[in-house]
Short mmCIF file of C-alpha atoms in Angstrom, two decimals:
data_model
loop_
_atom_site.label_atom_id
_atom_site.label_comp_id
_atom_site.label_asym_id
_atom_site.label_seq_id
_atom_site.Cartn_x
_atom_site.Cartn_y
_atom_site.Cartn_z
CA MET A 1 -76.65 -2.23 -44.71
CA VAL A 2 -72.94 -3.94 -43.27
CA ALA A 3 -70.42 -1.47 -43.43
CA GLU A 4 -73.52 0.87 -41.65
CA LYS A 5 -73.58 -1.69 -38.73
CA ILE A 6 -69.72 -1.58 -38.71
CA LYS A 7 -69.82 2.17 -38.80
CA GLN A 8 -72.33 2.13 -35.47
CA VAL A 9 -69.96 -0.51 -33.56
CA ILE A 10 -67.17 1.02 -34.27
CA SER A 11 -68.42 5.03 -33.39
CA GLY A 12 -70.41 3.10 -30.25
CA GLU A 13 -67.29 2.42 -29.08
CA LEU A 14 -65.04 5.29 -29.53
CA LEU A 15 -68.02 7.80 -28.37
CA LYS A 16 -66.89 6.36 -24.73
CA LEU A 17 -63.79 6.78 -24.79
CA ILE A 18 -63.51 10.37 -25.91
CA GLY A 19 -65.03 11.97 -22.75
CA ASN A 20 -61.97 11.01 -21.06
CA LEU A 21 -59.13 11.97 -23.82
CA SER A 22 -56.49 10.90 -21.83
CA ASP A 23 -52.88 9.16 -23.45
CA ARG A 24 -54.28 5.63 -22.49
CA ASN A 25 -57.70 6.20 -24.48
CA ILE A 26 -56.09 7.89 -27.66
CA LEU A 27 -54.24 4.72 -28.11
CA LYS A 28 -56.79 2.62 -27.47
CA ALA A 29 -59.22 4.72 -29.92
CA LEU A 30 -56.55 4.33 -32.31
CA THR A 31 -56.88 0.76 -32.07
CA ILE A 32 -60.26 0.55 -32.82
CA LEU A 33 -60.03 2.95 -35.75
CA GLU A 34 -57.16 0.20 -37.01
CA LYS A 35 -59.93 -2.07 -37.74
CA SER A 36 -61.56 0.41 -40.52
CA ALA A 37 -57.71 1.01 -42.31
CA SER A 38 -57.58 -0.06 -46.40
CA ILE A 39 -54.24 1.46 -46.90
CA LYS A 40 -50.53 2.18 -45.94
CA TRP A 41 -51.84 5.96 -45.77
CA HIS A 42 -54.37 5.11 -43.16
CA ASN A 43 -51.67 2.97 -40.99
CA ALA A 44 -49.07 5.62 -41.31
CA ALA A 45 -51.24 8.32 -39.84
CA PHE A 46 -52.45 5.99 -36.64
CA ASP A 47 -48.63 5.37 -36.33
CA GLY A 48 -47.88 9.12 -36.63
CA ILE A 49 -50.26 9.80 -33.80
CA ARG A 50 -49.15 6.88 -31.77
CA SER A 51 -46.06 9.10 -32.23
CA LEU A 52 -46.89 12.22 -31.13
CA VAL A 53 -48.97 10.84 -28.18
CA ASP A 54 -45.57 9.05 -26.75
CA SER A 55 -43.58 12.50 -27.41
CA GLY A 56 -46.51 14.96 -25.60
CA HIS A 57 -46.63 16.96 -29.08
CA GLY A 58 -48.79 19.59 -28.57
CA SER A 59 -50.86 18.78 -31.21
CA ILE A 60 -52.37 15.93 -28.82
CA GLU A 61 -53.63 18.72 -26.35
CA ALA A 62 -55.47 20.60 -29.64
CA GLY A 63 -57.08 17.69 -30.25
CA ARG A 64 -58.36 17.20 -26.89
CA ARG A 65 -59.13 20.96 -26.70
CA LEU A 66 -60.92 20.54 -29.87
CA ILE A 67 -63.07 17.49 -28.66
CA ARG A 68 -63.48 18.87 -25.53
CA SER A 69 -65.72 22.36 -27.36
CA ALA A 70 -67.49 20.24 -29.49
CA ASN A 71 -71.26 19.91 -28.14
CA PRO A 72 -72.56 15.63 -28.59
CA ALA A 73 -74.06 16.61 -31.86
CA ALA A 74 -70.47 17.92 -33.14
CA ARG A 75 -68.21 14.96 -31.35
CA ALA A 76 -70.80 12.46 -32.85
CA ALA A 77 -70.33 14.37 -36.66
CA LEU A 78 -66.93 14.38 -36.66
CA LEU A 79 -66.31 10.87 -35.81
CA ASN A 80 -69.06 9.32 -37.94
CA ASN A 81 -69.06 11.84 -40.75
CA PHE A 82 -65.70 12.77 -41.19
CA VAL A 83 -62.75 10.37 -39.28
CA LEU A 84 -65.31 7.70 -40.94
CA GLY A 85 -67.29 8.61 -43.14
CA SER A 86 -64.98 10.05 -45.34
CA LEU A 87 -61.41 9.09 -44.40
CA LEU A 88 -61.87 5.57 -43.34
CA LEU A 89 -64.85 4.17 -44.35
CA GLY A 90 -65.25 6.54 -47.50
CA TYR A 91 -62.32 5.64 -48.69
CA LYS A 92 -63.63 2.12 -49.11
CA LYS A 93 -66.64 3.69 -50.46
CA ARG A 94 -64.55 5.04 -53.11
CA LEU A 95 -62.40 2.47 -53.86
CA THR A 96 -65.61 0.25 -54.85
CA PHE A 97 -66.85 3.58 -57.12
CA TYR A 98 -62.95 3.18 -58.57
CA ASN A 99 -63.10 -0.47 -59.33
CA LYS A 100 -66.72 -0.02 -60.90
CA TYR A 101 -65.53 3.18 -63.37
CA GLN A 102 -61.70 2.59 -63.42
CA VAL A 103 -61.70 6.34 -61.90
CA ALA A 104 -61.78 7.81 -58.06
CA PRO A 105 -64.10 10.40 -56.65
CA PRO A 106 -62.44 13.15 -54.87
CA GLY A 107 -62.60 12.71 -50.97
CA THR A 108 -63.45 16.49 -50.65
CA LEU A 109 -66.00 18.69 -52.51
CA MET A 110 -65.21 22.48 -53.24
CA ILE A 111 -68.46 24.10 -53.54
CA SER A 112 -69.07 27.98 -53.92
CA PRO A 113 -73.19 28.60 -54.25
CA THR A 114 -72.31 32.34 -54.52
CA LEU A 115 -69.65 35.04 -55.56
CA ARG A 116 -71.74 37.84 -53.78
CA CYS A 117 -70.46 39.09 -50.54
CA ASN A 118 -70.65 41.53 -47.81
CA LEU A 119 -66.98 42.75 -47.90
CA ARG A 120 -64.56 43.60 -50.89
CA CYS A 121 -61.38 42.52 -49.46
CA PHE A 122 -58.33 42.89 -51.94
CA GLY A 123 -56.52 39.77 -52.67
CA CYS A 124 -59.61 37.82 -52.75
CA TYR A 125 -58.90 34.53 -54.97
CA ALA A 126 -62.40 35.19 -56.27
CA GLY A 127 -62.30 38.82 -56.67
CA THR A 128 -61.84 38.69 -60.55
CA HIS A 129 -64.67 35.59 -60.96
CA GLU A 130 -68.03 36.93 -62.41
CA PRO A 131 -70.59 36.77 -60.71
CA ARG A 132 -73.09 36.08 -63.24
CA GLU A 133 -74.76 33.24 -61.66
CA GLU A 134 -75.36 31.68 -58.37
CA LEU A 135 -76.43 27.80 -57.84
CA THR A 136 -79.84 26.97 -57.37
CA ARG A 137 -80.65 25.02 -54.30
CA GLU A 138 -82.05 22.44 -56.42
CA GLU A 139 -78.45 22.21 -57.57
CA VAL A 140 -76.54 22.23 -54.97
CA PHE A 141 -78.67 19.57 -53.30
CA GLN A 142 -78.43 16.94 -56.32
CA LEU A 143 -74.27 17.59 -56.33
CA LEU A 144 -74.00 16.84 -53.02
CA GLY A 145 -76.44 13.45 -53.16
CA GLU A 146 -74.16 12.52 -56.58
CA ALA A 147 -71.08 12.93 -54.29
CA ARG A 148 -72.37 10.94 -51.20
CA THR A 149 -73.22 8.20 -53.84
CA ALA A 150 -70.04 8.49 -55.01
CA GLY A 151 -68.02 8.26 -51.59
CA THR A 152 -67.04 12.23 -51.24
CA ASN A 153 -68.25 12.93 -47.96
CA PHE A 154 -66.16 15.90 -46.81
CA ILE A 155 -67.49 19.27 -48.04
CA LEU A 156 -66.10 22.75 -48.21
CA LEU A 157 -68.76 25.82 -48.60
CA LEU A 158 -67.10 29.12 -49.86
CA GLY A 159 -67.71 31.87 -51.91
CA GLY A 160 -67.84 35.00 -52.01
CA GLU A 161 -69.72 34.74 -48.56
CA PRO A 162 -71.87 31.32 -48.08
CA PHE A 163 -74.09 32.85 -46.04
CA MET A 164 -75.51 35.46 -48.12
CA VAL A 165 -77.20 32.39 -49.41
CA PRO A 166 -80.64 31.83 -47.69
CA TRP A 167 -80.86 28.30 -48.27
CA LEU A 168 -77.08 27.38 -47.09
CA LEU A 169 -78.29 25.49 -43.71
CA ASP A 170 -81.09 24.02 -44.93
CA ALA A 171 -78.60 21.61 -47.15
CA VAL A 172 -76.37 21.03 -44.45
CA GLU A 173 -79.43 19.77 -42.17
CA ALA A 174 -80.59 17.91 -45.25
CA TYR A 175 -77.39 15.45 -45.53
CA PRO A 176 -76.77 14.90 -41.98
CA ASP A 177 -74.42 12.06 -42.75
CA MET A 178 -72.10 14.78 -44.67
CA ALA A 179 -69.19 16.59 -42.86
CA PHE A 180 -68.97 20.23 -44.06
CA LEU A 181 -66.59 23.18 -43.52
CA ILE A 182 -67.89 26.80 -44.08
CA PHE A 183 -65.92 29.29 -44.71
CA THR A 184 -67.00 32.54 -43.98
CA ASN A 185 -66.43 36.21 -42.74
CA GLY A 186 -68.21 35.45 -40.11
CA HIS A 187 -70.25 38.59 -39.77
CA LEU A 188 -74.18 37.38 -41.13
CA ILE A 189 -73.56 34.51 -38.50
CA GLY A 190 -76.45 35.30 -36.11
CA GLU A 191 -78.50 33.44 -32.96
CA ASP A 192 -80.74 31.63 -35.34
CA GLN A 193 -77.23 30.66 -37.46
CA VAL A 194 -75.63 29.33 -34.52
CA ARG A 195 -78.73 27.59 -32.96
CA ARG A 196 -79.04 25.61 -36.58
CA LEU A 197 -75.41 24.98 -36.90
CA ALA A 198 -75.17 23.89 -33.28
CA GLY A 199 -78.30 21.65 -33.57
CA ALA A 200 -76.73 20.09 -36.75
CA GLY A 201 -73.24 19.44 -35.43
CA ASN A 202 -71.90 18.20 -38.71
CA ALA A 203 -70.90 21.65 -39.91
CA ALA A 204 -67.71 23.33 -38.60
CA ILE A 205 -66.89 26.56 -39.42
CA ALA A 206 -63.81 28.56 -40.22
CA ILE A 207 -63.84 32.52 -39.39
CA GLY A 208 -61.31 34.57 -42.12
CA ILE A 209 -59.29 36.84 -40.69
CA ASP A 210 -55.96 38.79 -41.42
CA GLY A 211 -53.95 39.19 -38.28
CA LEU A 212 -54.66 41.07 -35.48
CA LYS A 213 -57.10 43.94 -35.59
CA SER A 214 -55.84 46.50 -37.50
CA ASP A 215 -54.20 43.92 -39.87
CA THR A 216 -58.00 42.53 -40.58
CA GLU A 217 -59.30 46.06 -40.93
CA ALA A 218 -56.97 47.26 -43.06
CA ARG A 219 -58.36 44.72 -45.57
CA LYS A 220 -62.00 44.16 -44.27
CA GLY A 221 -63.04 47.49 -42.60
CA ASP A 222 -63.63 49.23 -39.63
CA GLY A 223 -65.31 46.68 -37.18
CA SER A 224 -64.48 43.69 -38.94
CA PHE A 225 -62.51 42.41 -36.52
CA ASP A 226 -64.63 42.67 -33.82
CA ARG A 227 -67.58 41.09 -35.57
CA ALA A 228 -65.64 38.05 -36.66
CA MET A 229 -64.29 37.80 -33.02
CA ALA A 230 -67.82 37.70 -31.77
CA ALA A 231 -68.85 35.23 -34.11
CA MET A 232 -66.19 32.66 -32.65
CA ARG A 233 -67.30 32.92 -29.69
CA ALA A 234 -70.62 32.86 -30.09
CA LEU A 235 -69.93 29.41 -32.14
CA LYS A 236 -68.37 28.28 -29.49
CA GLU A 237 -70.44 28.80 -26.17
CA ALA A 238 -73.05 26.45 -28.26
CA GLY A 239 -70.18 23.90 -28.94
CA VAL A 240 -69.64 24.37 -32.88
CA ILE A 241 -66.17 23.86 -34.08
CA VAL A 242 -65.11 26.76 -34.61
CA GLY A 243 -61.64 28.26 -36.58
CA PHE A 244 -59.98 30.29 -38.46
CA SER A 245 -58.27 31.08 -42.23
CA ALA A 246 -55.59 33.75 -42.76
CA MET A 247 -54.22 34.03 -46.17
CA THR A 248 -50.30 34.63 -45.29
CA SER A 249 -49.40 37.57 -47.29
CA ARG A 250 -46.01 39.86 -47.70
CA ARG A 251 -47.90 42.14 -45.88
CA ASN A 252 -49.05 40.25 -42.54
CA PHE A 253 -46.67 37.26 -42.41
CA GLU A 254 -44.93 38.45 -39.10
CA VAL A 255 -48.15 39.21 -37.20
CA LEU A 256 -49.43 35.91 -38.75
CA HIS A 257 -46.83 33.60 -37.02
CA SER A 258 -46.57 35.41 -33.92
CA ASP A 259 -47.24 34.24 -30.13
CA GLU A 260 -49.72 37.01 -29.85
CA PHE A 261 -51.69 36.21 -32.86
CA TYR A 262 -52.46 32.77 -32.41
CA ASP A 263 -53.34 33.35 -28.49
CA THR A 264 -55.83 35.82 -29.95
CA MET A 265 -57.56 32.91 -31.75
CA ILE A 266 -57.57 30.68 -28.46
CA ALA A 267 -58.78 33.09 -26.41
CA ASN A 268 -61.47 33.80 -28.79
CA GLY A 269 -62.26 29.93 -29.12
CA ALA A 270 -60.93 29.31 -31.99
CA THR A 271 -59.47 25.03 -32.45
CA PHE A 272 -58.03 24.77 -35.54
CA GLY A 273 -56.44 27.12 -38.07
CA TRP A 274 -55.92 27.00 -42.22
CA ILE A 275 -52.80 28.72 -43.20
CA PRO A 276 -52.55 29.03 -46.88
CA ILE A 277 -50.64 31.42 -48.79
CA ALA A 278 -51.14 33.83 -51.22
CA VAL A 279 -50.57 32.68 -54.79
CA PRO A 280 -51.26 34.50 -58.36
CA GLN A 281 -54.57 33.83 -58.60
CA GLY A 282 -57.72 36.20 -58.56
CA SER A 283 -57.33 39.53 -57.72
CA ALA A 284 -53.75 38.71 -56.50
CA CYS A 285 -52.68 38.69 -59.86
CA PHE A 286 -52.66 42.10 -60.28
CA ASP A 287 -51.42 42.59 -56.57
CA ARG A 288 -47.88 40.98 -56.58
CA ASP A 289 -46.96 43.04 -53.21
CA LEU A 290 -49.18 40.34 -51.52
CA LEU A 291 -46.92 37.43 -52.67
CA PRO A 292 -44.48 36.14 -49.63
CA THR A 293 -41.17 36.47 -50.34
CA SER A 294 -39.16 33.83 -51.17
CA GLU A 295 -37.34 34.52 -47.94
CA GLN A 296 -40.38 34.29 -46.17
CA LYS A 297 -42.06 31.07 -47.38
CA ALA A 298 -38.82 29.30 -46.57
CA ARG A 299 -39.10 30.32 -43.27
CA ILE A 300 -42.87 28.86 -42.59
CA PRO A 301 -42.38 25.16 -42.12
CA ALA A 302 -40.34 25.79 -39.23
CA LEU A 303 -42.35 28.76 -37.47
CA ILE A 304 -45.30 26.18 -38.29
CA ARG A 305 -43.62 23.06 -36.60
CA ASP A 306 -42.95 25.69 -33.62
CA ILE A 307 -46.89 26.77 -32.89
CA LYS A 308 -48.08 23.26 -33.58
CA ARG A 309 -45.75 22.05 -31.09
CA ARG A 310 -46.18 24.82 -28.29
CA LYS A 311 -49.73 25.93 -29.00
CA PRO A 312 -53.22 24.05 -28.67
CA LEU A 313 -54.24 24.55 -32.14
CA LEU A 314 -54.92 21.89 -35.50
CA ILE A 315 -52.85 24.22 -37.81
CA ALA A 316 -53.18 23.10 -41.50
CA ASP A 317 -50.18 24.66 -43.68
CA PHE A 318 -49.95 23.38 -47.37
CA LEU A 319 -45.85 24.17 -47.49
CA THR A 320 -45.76 22.20 -44.82
CA ASP A 321 -47.83 19.86 -44.67
CA ALA A 322 -48.28 18.79 -48.33
CA TYR A 323 -47.17 15.25 -47.51
CA LEU A 324 -50.43 14.07 -46.11
CA THR A 325 -51.95 14.87 -49.25
CA GLU A 326 -48.99 13.47 -51.35
CA GLY A 327 -49.02 16.88 -53.10
CA CYS A 328 -51.12 19.12 -54.75
CA GLY A 329 -54.59 17.07 -54.88
CA ALA A 330 -55.63 19.61 -57.81
CA ALA A 331 -58.85 16.98 -59.87
CA ARG A 332 -57.31 14.30 -57.69
CA ILE A 333 -58.57 14.15 -54.26
CA LEU A 334 -60.50 17.48 -54.55
CA TRP A 335 -62.30 19.49 -57.26
CA HIS A 336 -64.40 23.11 -57.22
CA VAL A 337 -67.64 23.74 -58.33
CA ASN A 338 -68.15 27.39 -58.95
CA ALA A 339 -71.58 29.70 -58.48
CA ASN A 340 -71.54 29.56 -62.57
CA GLY A 341 -71.71 25.57 -62.33
CA ASP A 342 -67.99 25.35 -63.85
CA VAL A 343 -65.87 22.81 -62.29
CA GLU A 344 -62.64 23.89 -61.74
CA PRO A 345 -59.64 21.24 -60.48
CA CYS A 346 -59.06 23.24 -57.67
CA VAL A 347 -60.52 26.83 -56.17
CA LEU A 348 -57.18 28.26 -57.07
CA MET A 349 -56.66 26.62 -60.13
CA PRO A 350 -59.70 28.63 -62.38
CA PHE A 351 -60.10 26.95 -65.35
CA ALA A 352 -62.75 24.89 -66.70
CA VAL A 353 -64.01 22.65 -69.20
CA ASP A 354 -67.53 21.31 -67.56
CA ASN A 355 -70.09 22.25 -65.66
CA ILE A 356 -72.36 20.51 -63.53
CA ARG A 357 -75.70 21.92 -65.83
CA ARG A 358 -74.23 19.95 -68.98
CA ARG A 359 -72.49 16.57 -67.58
CA SER A 360 -72.75 14.35 -64.54
CA PHE A 361 -70.52 13.77 -61.62
CA LEU A 362 -69.26 11.01 -63.18
CA GLU A 363 -68.33 12.36 -66.87
CA ILE A 364 -66.54 15.23 -65.13
CA ILE A 365 -64.63 13.31 -63.47
CA ARG A 366 -63.68 10.98 -66.23
CA SER A 367 -62.92 14.22 -68.38
CA ASP A 368 -59.90 14.43 -70.69
CA PHE A 369 -59.15 17.93 -68.64
CA PHE A 370 -59.20 15.91 -65.59
CA GLY A 371 -57.15 13.35 -66.20
CA ARG A 372 -54.03 15.40 -67.32
CA ILE A 373 -54.24 17.19 -64.17
CA ARG A 374 -54.18 13.98 -62.23
CA ALA A 375 -51.40 12.50 -64.70
CA ILE A 376 -49.34 15.75 -63.78
CA SER A 377 -49.40 15.48 -59.99
CA SER A 378 -48.31 11.38 -60.55
CA ASN A 379 -45.93 12.16 -63.20
CA SER A 380 -44.11 14.94 -62.70
CA CYS A 381 -44.40 16.27 -59.33
CA LYS A 382 -43.08 15.49 -55.85
CA LYS A 383 -44.92 14.87 -52.76
CA SER A 384 -44.06 17.89 -51.32
CA GLN A 385 -44.89 20.01 -54.10
CA THR A 386 -48.10 21.79 -53.47
CA CYS A 387 -49.33 23.48 -56.18
CA LEU A 388 -49.28 22.60 -59.74
CA MET A 389 -49.70 26.13 -60.79
CA VAL A 390 -46.63 27.20 -58.85
CA HIS A 391 -44.08 23.86 -59.59
CA LYS A 392 -45.16 23.08 -62.95
CA PRO A 393 -46.44 25.81 -64.65
CA ALA A 394 -45.70 24.50 -67.93
CA GLU A 395 -47.88 21.33 -68.02
CA VAL A 396 -51.11 22.54 -66.42
CA LEU A 397 -50.76 25.63 -69.22
CA ALA A 398 -50.38 22.56 -72.08
CA ALA A 399 -53.36 20.62 -70.38
CA VAL A 400 -55.40 23.95 -70.43
CA GLN A 401 -54.57 25.00 -74.05
CA ASP A 402 -55.11 21.30 -75.10
CA CYS A 403 -58.56 20.75 -73.42
CA GLY A 404 -59.49 24.17 -74.43
CA ALA A 405 -60.19 24.93 -70.83
CA ARG A 406 -61.98 28.26 -70.35
CA GLU A 407 -60.07 30.92 -68.01
CA THR A 408 -63.13 31.65 -64.95
CA SER A 409 -60.76 34.41 -63.18
CA GLY A 410 -59.80 37.02 -65.15
CA GLY A 411 -55.99 37.43 -65.31
CA THR A 412 -55.03 33.99 -64.02
CA LEU A 413 -54.29 32.63 -67.97
CA GLU A 414 -51.90 35.72 -68.43
CA ILE A 415 -50.18 34.74 -65.02
CA LEU A 416 -50.06 30.97 -66.32
CA HIS A 417 -48.32 32.02 -69.23
CA GLU A 418 -45.63 34.29 -67.01
CA LEU A 419 -45.11 31.30 -64.97
CA ALA A 420 -44.66 28.58 -67.23
CA GLN A 421 -42.01 31.18 -69.13
CA ALA A 422 -40.44 32.14 -66.33
CA ARG A 423 -39.32 28.36 -65.60
CA LYS A 424 -38.01 27.55 -69.12
#
């Protein structure tokens, strides 16, 4: 109760300020938020934002644009559910859980309630998962309840295509104090979905895109680009926080790092963007030409920093931003529950020992397999290394073998063996 009252007071003060996000009000907001800081990472983040304000960095205007575009419900949820509920006060709740059970719950939980999809995109990470089952409404609701109790307040809903699940938005509406990010191709978002998302406010939408029209339609089919952009515009008009997710491959590299691409996303309403890169997992196991070359990957940090400086978009890139999560987050600050109920350290590390139908949230966190993956991060990895599968394949392979983890996406174990052998 005390924590909730503190949250209400802080929220009230901040909501008065964000209507006018002048540099002065941003600095005032940071001073208020610092009252909830718990760790050095929080304070470093606040100092970093102050530096961005002082330098007139483009990401500050990007933040202003995102907040201006959000309707009142979305603004309140962004503040209460994500900034306070997940990052700041949520950390304190997770620390309480840690002190009680001697293991930390993840800050982010990924859930794929289905692997069904209305599209068949080459290179999709879910392409070689077996869509044998789906999570039930009851299973997802129970999982969300357990996560919330532990302090895990940021939920990524993935697929397949999550909007193929008829009760998807029921889950969002049933947990109004949690923050959701839904990854979708946008084709199944109609007037009813837009209305419900706008009313709830606690879900942002990341629409999958592959570049400009020709690039997207080459991967997703005729008409896919126009349908995605129409959904983005409709969400933006309703005040739903909307952005894009674009997988960088060898084929679309130049387009995805062009001004024309980013300007097109901005024109259609995107306020943020995720820029992952193709990795040797899922269907990409069998199409190595998707993987960016070493020369391309070396160019990414400078290209992303330049875009962040010049464009009013909040961009997250796992090569450039790994330091924010102190390296790979698998089994540490995030984990993934797939459509069969199997629990994986990360959606891009598709191996599992446990299943939510057989073990509790706490038992899974305490498992030997998750403990081994966390130990690789803490003992062997640099904070700039974004994926244990890529940077520490031998160690991951040993954990998989020693703990009896099963492959949940066809071809990945073979690739892991190859990566481990290449590192010798």
